[in-house]
Amino acid sequence: MVSAAAVTSRVGFGVGFGARKGEEALHSQSLQQSVSLRRDFALQRIVATGSGKRMAGVVRAEALPSSQEVAESVPGAKAVTLEEAGTDSAKPVSSGNGPVSPKKGRNENIREEARRVCAGSGPTSFSAKYVPFAPGQETDEEYSLDEVIYRSKTGALLDVQHDMEALKKAGDGEYWRNLFDSRVGKTTWPYGSGVWSKKEWVLPEIDDDDIVSVFEGNSNLFWAERFGREVVDMTELWVKHCGISHTGSFKDLGMTVLVSQVNRLRRLGKPLLGVGCASTGDTSAALSAYCAAAGIPAIVFLPANKISIAQLVQPIANGALVLSMDTDFDGCMRLIREVTSELPIYLANSLNSLRLEGQKTAAIEILQQFDWEVPDWVIVPGGNLGNIYAFYKGFYMCKELGLVDRMPRLVCAQAANANPLYRAFKDGWENFKPIKALPTFASAIQIGDPVSIDRAIYALTQCDGIVEEATEQEIMDVCAQADATGMFTCPHTGVALVALQKLRERGVIGRNDRTVVVSTAHGLKFTQSKVEYHSSELADITSKFANPPISVADDFSSIMDVLRQKLALR
Ligand SMILES: Cc1ncc(COP(=O)(O)O)c(C=O)c1O
Ligand SMILES: N[C@@H](CCOP(=O)(O)O)C(=O)O
């Protein structure tokens, strides 16, 4: 755990593990294609306000662009006042489902190709809007996705509601399965992304030109054969590796959607000077990368000394405005909410339901990767609790629209040191109480007052879900065990694996139940605790599965002695 002031690596082991080099090796993955491309002719009016003055003294105002700069940075923009801007910009003409893409022209880039192919297509029949998150309750309250709003009139969370009738009318389950399958493995804009290959179910009305994507998603779902067999006695254990992603965590899935919508809002003239979040390290990394790709300022609030170096260096390298604070994540979250309600900075945490629209595509991808067969269990580590709802929503939409005929059961896994949901579950879902979360190796889920608590409880109760917890000792041991079978787990994935172990021990999950553990981040973001575990340096932790390097003199006979002993040679 490090502070912004100390960006130096402390690796350990005299022989050196090369951890820093490895951390840099995170890479993005891309696949893909298209079937239909389209372009709508969105209004390209941009406005900005004179609010820069109000920002001075709150954050480093000079790091953010002036209204004139915002206007100048967007094609066709002109600077106007907040009053002129109003809140209800005219709606763009929406796009249709478009024809199959012909071959790309020699001098065309993929955006230009998408523009050309879609120029002739009509308006899309799909739409989505914000409604209060109040399942089962009738309400007339609704908002356009082009409004900047995070809560309902009563203060409830919002949800993105799709026009399910229009989606049903477009085709049956087979139609959607075929459409989504046809887009995998290509580089057609924007369907080369695992998120945007499901565009009709994500942000159906956004202009392809506004999309900010690094072709995220399409992460691998692999059979964890040896861990399954040797550690939990299972035949069908799978890991969905959402951490093999552009910034090393599942946050990319939601951030491409949120930053694309911000891109659109700025083009439509909303006076947004930047995008901000509180973070335990992964949200800030994703936000900074997507904002940097789009040329939009990012502002991140981080709890000092509570995130890894690999996480901290990401927003720094991507040019975000990084504010390191002497508080925990919950403190940062309170502050970013205050700041974003005062300044024209868009809130990027999962309180903002746009994020979950991208994250839900991981659930759809799991079904797709199983050739549309439904697994029995899906285990997701939970912190701020947006992701567990996102998974529920992805599975739910697939069932509602006929792609599959049932839902898997969901398990949310929490660190015992940060377990407010687990406590509520044990209490029969009565009396949820926020807690003060304690430090945990699973530092990205050290959250005591999760913003999506209502969404999580709803998701879990709808699918007969379960909540489990993992102690620090259990997390470190299971990560070492998993790594020894060829994985390289982050501690949050460890929390999910512990939940699996416990549910197997109690016989809740059966030996042959097809089970997916969601790995939420890349292990290379969290190397320090592994180094300390394997060198038996962790206070209060017994390193039962330690595999430290052996120091050996650089001569043949010393090396042979060690090999004889370790490999039981005679
Ligand atoms: C690596 C990792 N795993 C799991 C989570 C938990 O996700 P959520 O906050 O949506 O519950 C987070 C962030 O909170 C995370 O960064
Ligand atoms: N683990 C998260 C915590 C914030 O969650 P969010 O999904 O609400 O942004 C992080 O990496 O910051």
CSV table of C-alpha atoms in Angstrom, one decimal, residues 79-358:
chain,number,residue,atom,x,y,z
A,79,ALA,CA,-18.9,28.4,-25.9
A,80,VAL,CA,-22.1,29.7,-24.3
A,81,THR,CA,-23.4,30.3,-20.8
A,82,LEU,CA,-25.0,27.8,-18.5
A,83,GLU,CA,-28.3,29.6,-18.9
A,84,GLU,CA,-28.0,29.4,-22.7
A,85,ALA,CA,-27.1,25.8,-22.4
A,86,GLY,CA,-30.2,24.8,-20.4
A,87,THR,CA,-30.5,21.1,-19.4
A,88,ASP,CA,-32.6,19.7,-22.2
A,89,SER,CA,-30.5,19.8,-25.4
A,90,ALA,CA,-32.4,18.8,-28.5
A,91,LYS,CA,-32.4,15.1,-29.1
A,92,PRO,CA,-30.2,13.8,-31.9
A,93,VAL,CA,-31.7,11.9,-34.8
A,94,SER,CA,-31.2,8.2,-33.8
A,95,SER,CA,-29.8,5.5,-35.9
A,96,GLY,CA,-31.2,2.2,-37.3
A,97,ASN,CA,-29.9,-1.2,-37.4
A,98,GLY,CA,-28.0,-0.7,-40.6
A,99,PRO,CA,-26.8,-3.0,-43.3
A,100,VAL,CA,-23.9,-5.5,-43.2
A,101,SER,CA,-20.6,-3.7,-43.5
A,102,PRO,CA,-18.9,-4.0,-47.0
A,103,LYS,CA,-15.1,-4.1,-47.1
A,104,LYS,CA,-13.2,-1.2,-45.6
A,105,GLY,CA,-11.8,1.3,-48.1
A,106,ARG,CA,-8.0,1.4,-48.3
A,107,ASN,CA,-7.7,4.9,-46.8
A,108,GLU,CA,-10.5,4.6,-44.4
A,109,ASN,CA,-10.2,4.1,-40.6
A,110,ILE,CA,-12.7,2.0,-38.8
A,111,ARG,CA,-14.7,5.1,-37.6
A,112,GLU,CA,-15.0,6.4,-41.1
A,113,GLU,CA,-16.0,3.0,-42.4
A,114,ALA,CA,-18.8,2.9,-39.8
A,115,ARG,CA,-19.9,6.4,-40.8
A,116,ARG,CA,-20.1,5.5,-44.5
A,117,VAL,CA,-21.9,2.2,-44.0
A,118,CYS,CA,-24.5,3.7,-41.6
A,119,ALA,CA,-25.1,6.9,-43.4
A,120,GLY,CA,-28.1,5.6,-45.2
A,121,SER,CA,-29.7,3.7,-42.3
A,122,GLY,CA,-32.9,4.9,-40.6
A,123,PRO,CA,-33.6,5.6,-37.0
A,124,THR,CA,-33.2,2.9,-34.4
A,125,SER,CA,-36.3,1.5,-32.8
A,126,PHE,CA,-34.6,0.9,-29.5
A,127,SER,CA,-34.4,3.3,-26.6
A,128,ALA,CA,-33.5,3.5,-22.9
A,129,LYS,CA,-34.2,5.9,-20.1
A,130,TYR,CA,-33.5,6.4,-16.4
A,131,VAL,CA,-36.2,5.4,-14.0
A,132,PRO,CA,-36.0,5.2,-10.2
A,133,PHE,CA,-34.7,1.9,-8.9
A,134,ALA,CA,-37.9,0.7,-7.3
A,135,PRO,CA,-38.6,-2.8,-8.8
A,136,GLY,CA,-42.3,-3.6,-8.8
A,137,GLN,CA,-43.4,0.0,-8.0
A,138,GLU,CA,-45.3,2.0,-10.6
A,139,THR,CA,-44.0,5.4,-11.3
A,140,ASP,CA,-44.2,8.1,-14.0
A,141,GLU,CA,-40.8,9.5,-13.0
A,142,GLU,CA,-38.3,9.1,-15.9
A,143,TYR,CA,-35.3,10.9,-17.3
A,144,SER,CA,-33.5,11.0,-20.6
A,145,LEU,CA,-30.0,9.5,-20.5
A,146,ASP,CA,-28.9,12.9,-21.8
A,147,GLU,CA,-29.7,14.4,-18.4
A,148,VAL,CA,-27.1,14.7,-15.8
A,149,ILE,CA,-28.8,13.0,-12.9
A,150,TYR,CA,-27.8,10.2,-10.4
A,151,ARG,CA,-30.8,9.9,-8.0
A,152,SER,CA,-34.6,10.0,-8.2
A,153,LYS,CA,-36.7,12.7,-6.6
A,154,THR,CA,-36.9,10.7,-3.4
A,155,GLY,CA,-33.2,10.1,-3.4
A,156,ALA,CA,-33.4,6.5,-4.7
A,157,LEU,CA,-30.9,5.0,-7.0
A,158,LEU,CA,-31.7,5.1,-10.7
A,159,ASP,CA,-31.7,2.2,-13.2
A,160,VAL,CA,-31.4,2.3,-17.0
A,161,GLN,CA,-34.7,0.9,-18.3
A,162,HIS,CA,-34.7,-0.5,-21.9
A,163,ASP,CA,-37.7,-0.6,-24.1
A,164,MET,CA,-38.0,-4.4,-23.7
A,165,GLU,CA,-41.0,-4.5,-26.1
A,166,ALA,CA,-39.0,-3.0,-28.9
A,167,LEU,CA,-36.2,-5.5,-28.2
A,168,LYS,CA,-38.7,-8.4,-28.2
A,169,LYS,CA,-40.2,-7.2,-31.4
A,170,ALA,CA,-36.9,-7.1,-33.2
A,171,GLY,CA,-36.5,-10.8,-32.9
A,172,ASP,CA,-36.6,-13.8,-30.7
A,173,GLY,CA,-33.8,-15.3,-28.6
A,174,GLU,CA,-32.3,-16.9,-31.6
A,175,TYR,CA,-32.1,-13.6,-33.4
A,176,TRP,CA,-30.2,-12.0,-30.6
A,177,ARG,CA,-27.9,-14.9,-30.0
A,178,ASN,CA,-27.0,-15.0,-33.7
A,179,LEU,CA,-26.5,-11.2,-33.9
A,180,PHE,CA,-24.2,-11.2,-30.8
A,181,ASP,CA,-22.3,-14.3,-32.0
A,182,SER,CA,-21.8,-12.8,-35.4
A,183,ARG,CA,-19.9,-9.8,-34.0
A,184,VAL,CA,-17.2,-11.7,-32.1
A,185,GLY,CA,-13.7,-11.9,-33.5
A,186,LYS,CA,-13.8,-8.8,-35.7
A,187,THR,CA,-12.5,-5.2,-35.6
A,188,THR,CA,-15.6,-3.4,-37.0
A,189,TRP,CA,-16.4,-0.2,-35.1
A,190,PRO,CA,-17.8,-0.3,-32.5
A,191,TYR,CA,-18.7,-4.0,-32.3
A,192,GLY,CA,-15.1,-5.0,-31.9
A,193,SER,CA,-15.8,-4.3,-28.2
A,194,GLY,CA,-17.4,-7.0,-26.1
A,195,VAL,CA,-19.5,-4.3,-24.6
A,196,TRP,CA,-20.5,-2.5,-27.9
A,197,SER,CA,-21.2,-5.8,-29.6
A,198,LYS,CA,-24.3,-5.7,-27.4
A,199,LYS,CA,-25.0,-2.0,-28.2
A,200,GLU,CA,-28.7,-2.4,-28.6
A,201,TRP,CA,-28.9,-3.5,-25.0
A,202,VAL,CA,-26.5,-1.0,-23.7
A,203,LEU,CA,-26.9,2.5,-25.1
A,204,PRO,CA,-29.0,2.0,-28.2
A,205,GLU,CA,-29.2,5.6,-29.2
A,206,ILE,CA,-25.6,6.7,-29.0
A,207,ASP,CA,-24.0,7.8,-32.2
A,208,ASP,CA,-21.1,5.3,-33.0
A,209,ASP,CA,-19.0,8.4,-33.5
A,210,ASP,CA,-19.3,9.3,-29.8
A,211,ILE,CA,-18.2,5.9,-28.6
A,212,VAL,CA,-14.9,5.8,-26.7
A,213,SER,CA,-13.7,2.2,-26.8
A,214,VAL,CA,-10.5,0.2,-26.7
A,215,PHE,CA,-12.3,-2.9,-27.7
A,216,GLU,CA,-12.7,-4.0,-24.1
A,217,GLY,CA,-14.6,-7.2,-23.0
A,218,ASN,CA,-14.4,-10.5,-24.8
A,219,SER,CA,-12.3,-11.7,-21.8
A,220,ASN,CA,-11.5,-15.3,-21.5
A,221,LEU,CA,-13.6,-17.8,-19.6
A,222,PHE,CA,-11.4,-20.7,-18.8
A,223,TRP,CA,-11.8,-24.1,-17.2
A,224,ALA,CA,-9.9,-24.1,-13.9
A,225,GLU,CA,-9.3,-27.8,-14.2
A,226,ARG,CA,-6.5,-28.5,-11.7
A,227,PHE,CA,-7.8,-26.1,-9.0
A,228,GLY,CA,-11.3,-27.6,-9.5
A,229,ARG,CA,-10.0,-31.2,-9.2
A,230,GLU,CA,-7.4,-30.8,-6.4
A,231,VAL,CA,-8.6,-28.0,-4.2
A,232,VAL,CA,-12.4,-28.0,-4.4
A,233,ASP,CA,-13.2,-31.5,-5.9
A,234,MET,CA,-15.1,-30.1,-8.8
A,235,THR,CA,-15.5,-31.0,-12.5
A,236,GLU,CA,-17.0,-27.9,-13.9
A,237,LEU,CA,-15.2,-24.9,-12.3
A,238,TRP,CA,-14.6,-22.0,-14.6
A,239,VAL,CA,-13.0,-18.6,-14.2
A,240,LYS,CA,-14.2,-15.5,-16.1
A,241,HIS,CA,-11.1,-13.4,-16.3
A,242,CYS,CA,-12.5,-9.9,-16.4
A,243,GLY,CA,-9.0,-8.7,-15.2
A,244,ILE,CA,-7.5,-9.4,-18.5
A,245,SER,CA,-8.5,-6.1,-19.8
A,246,HIS,CA,-7.2,-2.7,-20.9
A,247,THR,CA,-6.6,-1.3,-17.4
A,248,GLY,CA,-6.5,-4.7,-15.6
A,249,SER,CA,-10.0,-4.9,-14.1
A,250,PHE,CA,-13.7,-5.3,-15.0
A,251,LYS,CA,-14.1,-1.5,-14.6
A,252,ASP,CA,-13.3,-1.0,-18.3
A,253,LEU,CA,-16.6,-2.6,-19.2
A,254,GLY,CA,-18.6,0.2,-17.5
A,255,MET,CA,-16.2,3.0,-18.2
A,256,THR,CA,-16.4,2.7,-21.9
A,257,VAL,CA,-20.2,3.3,-21.6
A,258,LEU,CA,-19.9,6.2,-19.2
A,259,VAL,CA,-17.2,8.1,-20.9
A,260,SER,CA,-18.9,7.6,-24.3
A,261,GLN,CA,-22.0,9.1,-22.9
A,262,VAL,CA,-20.0,12.0,-21.5
A,263,ASN,CA,-18.4,12.5,-24.9
A,264,ARG,CA,-21.9,12.6,-26.4
A,265,LEU,CA,-23.1,15.0,-23.7
A,266,ARG,CA,-20.2,17.4,-24.4
A,267,ARG,CA,-21.0,17.3,-28.1
A,268,LEU,CA,-24.7,18.0,-27.3
A,269,GLY,CA,-23.6,21.0,-25.4
A,270,LYS,CA,-23.8,19.9,-21.7
A,271,PRO,CA,-21.3,22.0,-19.8
A,272,LEU,CA,-19.2,19.2,-18.4
A,273,LEU,CA,-15.7,20.1,-17.6
A,274,GLY,CA,-14.5,16.7,-16.6
A,275,VAL,CA,-15.4,13.4,-15.0
A,276,GLY,CA,-14.6,12.4,-11.4
A,277,CYS,CA,-14.7,9.4,-9.2
A,278,ALA,CA,-13.7,8.1,-5.8
A,279,SER,CA,-11.7,4.9,-6.0
A,280,THR,CA,-9.9,2.1,-4.4
A,281,GLY,CA,-7.7,2.0,-7.5
A,282,ASP,CA,-9.5,0.2,-10.3
A,283,THR,CA,-12.3,2.7,-11.2
A,284,SER,CA,-9.8,5.5,-11.2
A,285,ALA,CA,-7.5,3.6,-13.6
A,286,ALA,CA,-10.3,2.9,-16.0
A,287,LEU,CA,-11.7,6.4,-15.8
A,288,SER,CA,-8.3,7.9,-16.4
A,289,ALA,CA,-7.6,5.7,-19.4
A,290,TYR,CA,-10.9,6.3,-21.2
A,291,CYS,CA,-10.9,10.0,-20.5
A,292,ALA,CA,-7.3,10.3,-21.8
A,293,ALA,CA,-8.3,8.4,-24.9
A,294,ALA,CA,-11.2,10.9,-25.5
A,295,GLY,CA,-9.3,14.0,-24.4
A,296,ILE,CA,-11.7,14.6,-21.5
A,297,PRO,CA,-10.2,15.7,-18.1
A,298,ALA,CA,-10.4,13.1,-15.3
A,299,ILE,CA,-10.3,13.9,-11.6
A,300,VAL,CA,-9.8,11.0,-9.1
A,301,PHE,CA,-10.1,11.0,-5.3
A,302,LEU,CA,-8.0,8.2,-3.8
A,303,PRO,CA,-7.6,7.2,-0.2
A,304,ALA,CA,-3.9,7.7,0.7
A,305,ASN,CA,-1.8,4.6,1.4
A,306,LYS,CA,-4.7,2.2,0.6
A,307,ILE,CA,-4.1,1.3,-3.1
A,308,SER,CA,-1.3,-0.6,-4.8
A,309,ILE,CA,1.5,1.1,-6.8
A,310,ALA,CA,0.3,-0.5,-10.0
A,311,GLN,CA,-3.1,1.1,-9.5
A,312,LEU,CA,-1.8,4.4,-8.4
A,313,VAL,CA,0.5,4.8,-11.3
A,314,GLN,CA,-2.3,4.3,-13.9
A,315,PRO,CA,-4.2,7.7,-13.4
A,316,ILE,CA,-0.8,9.4,-12.9
A,317,ALA,CA,0.5,8.1,-16.3
A,318,ASN,CA,-2.8,8.8,-18.0
A,319,GLY,CA,-2.7,12.5,-17.0
A,320,ALA,CA,-5.6,12.6,-14.5
A,321,LEU,CA,-5.8,15.1,-11.7
A,322,VAL,CA,-5.1,12.8,-8.8
A,323,LEU,CA,-6.1,13.9,-5.3
A,324,SER,CA,-4.8,11.6,-2.5
A,325,MET,CA,-6.7,12.0,0.7
A,326,ASP,CA,-6.2,11.0,4.3
A,327,THR,CA,-9.4,9.1,4.5
A,328,ASP,CA,-10.9,5.7,3.3
A,329,PHE,CA,-12.9,5.0,0.2
A,330,ASP,CA,-16.2,5.8,1.9
A,331,GLY,CA,-14.8,9.2,2.8
A,332,CYS,CA,-13.6,9.8,-0.8
A,333,MET,CA,-17.0,8.8,-2.0
A,334,ARG,CA,-18.8,11.3,0.2
A,335,LEU,CA,-16.5,14.0,-1.0
A,336,ILE,CA,-16.8,13.3,-4.7
A,337,ARG,CA,-20.6,13.3,-4.4
A,338,GLU,CA,-20.4,16.7,-2.7
A,339,VAL,CA,-18.0,18.1,-5.3
A,340,THR,CA,-19.9,16.7,-8.3
A,341,SER,CA,-23.2,18.2,-7.1
A,342,GLU,CA,-21.4,21.6,-6.9
A,343,LEU,CA,-19.3,21.6,-10.0
A,344,PRO,CA,-20.0,20.5,-13.6
A,345,ILE,CA,-18.0,17.3,-13.1
A,346,TYR,CA,-19.7,14.1,-14.1
A,347,LEU,CA,-19.8,11.4,-11.5
A,348,ALA,CA,-18.2,8.1,-12.7
A,349,ASN,CA,-18.8,5.8,-9.8
A,350,SER,CA,-21.3,3.0,-10.1
A,351,LEU,CA,-23.8,5.1,-8.3
A,352,ASN,CA,-24.2,6.2,-11.9
A,353,SER,CA,-26.3,3.5,-13.4
A,354,LEU,CA,-24.7,3.9,-16.9
A,355,ARG,CA,-21.7,2.0,-15.6
A,356,LEU,CA,-23.7,-1.1,-14.9
A,357,GLU,CA,-25.0,-1.2,-18.5
A,358,GLY,CA,-21.5,-2.0,-19.6
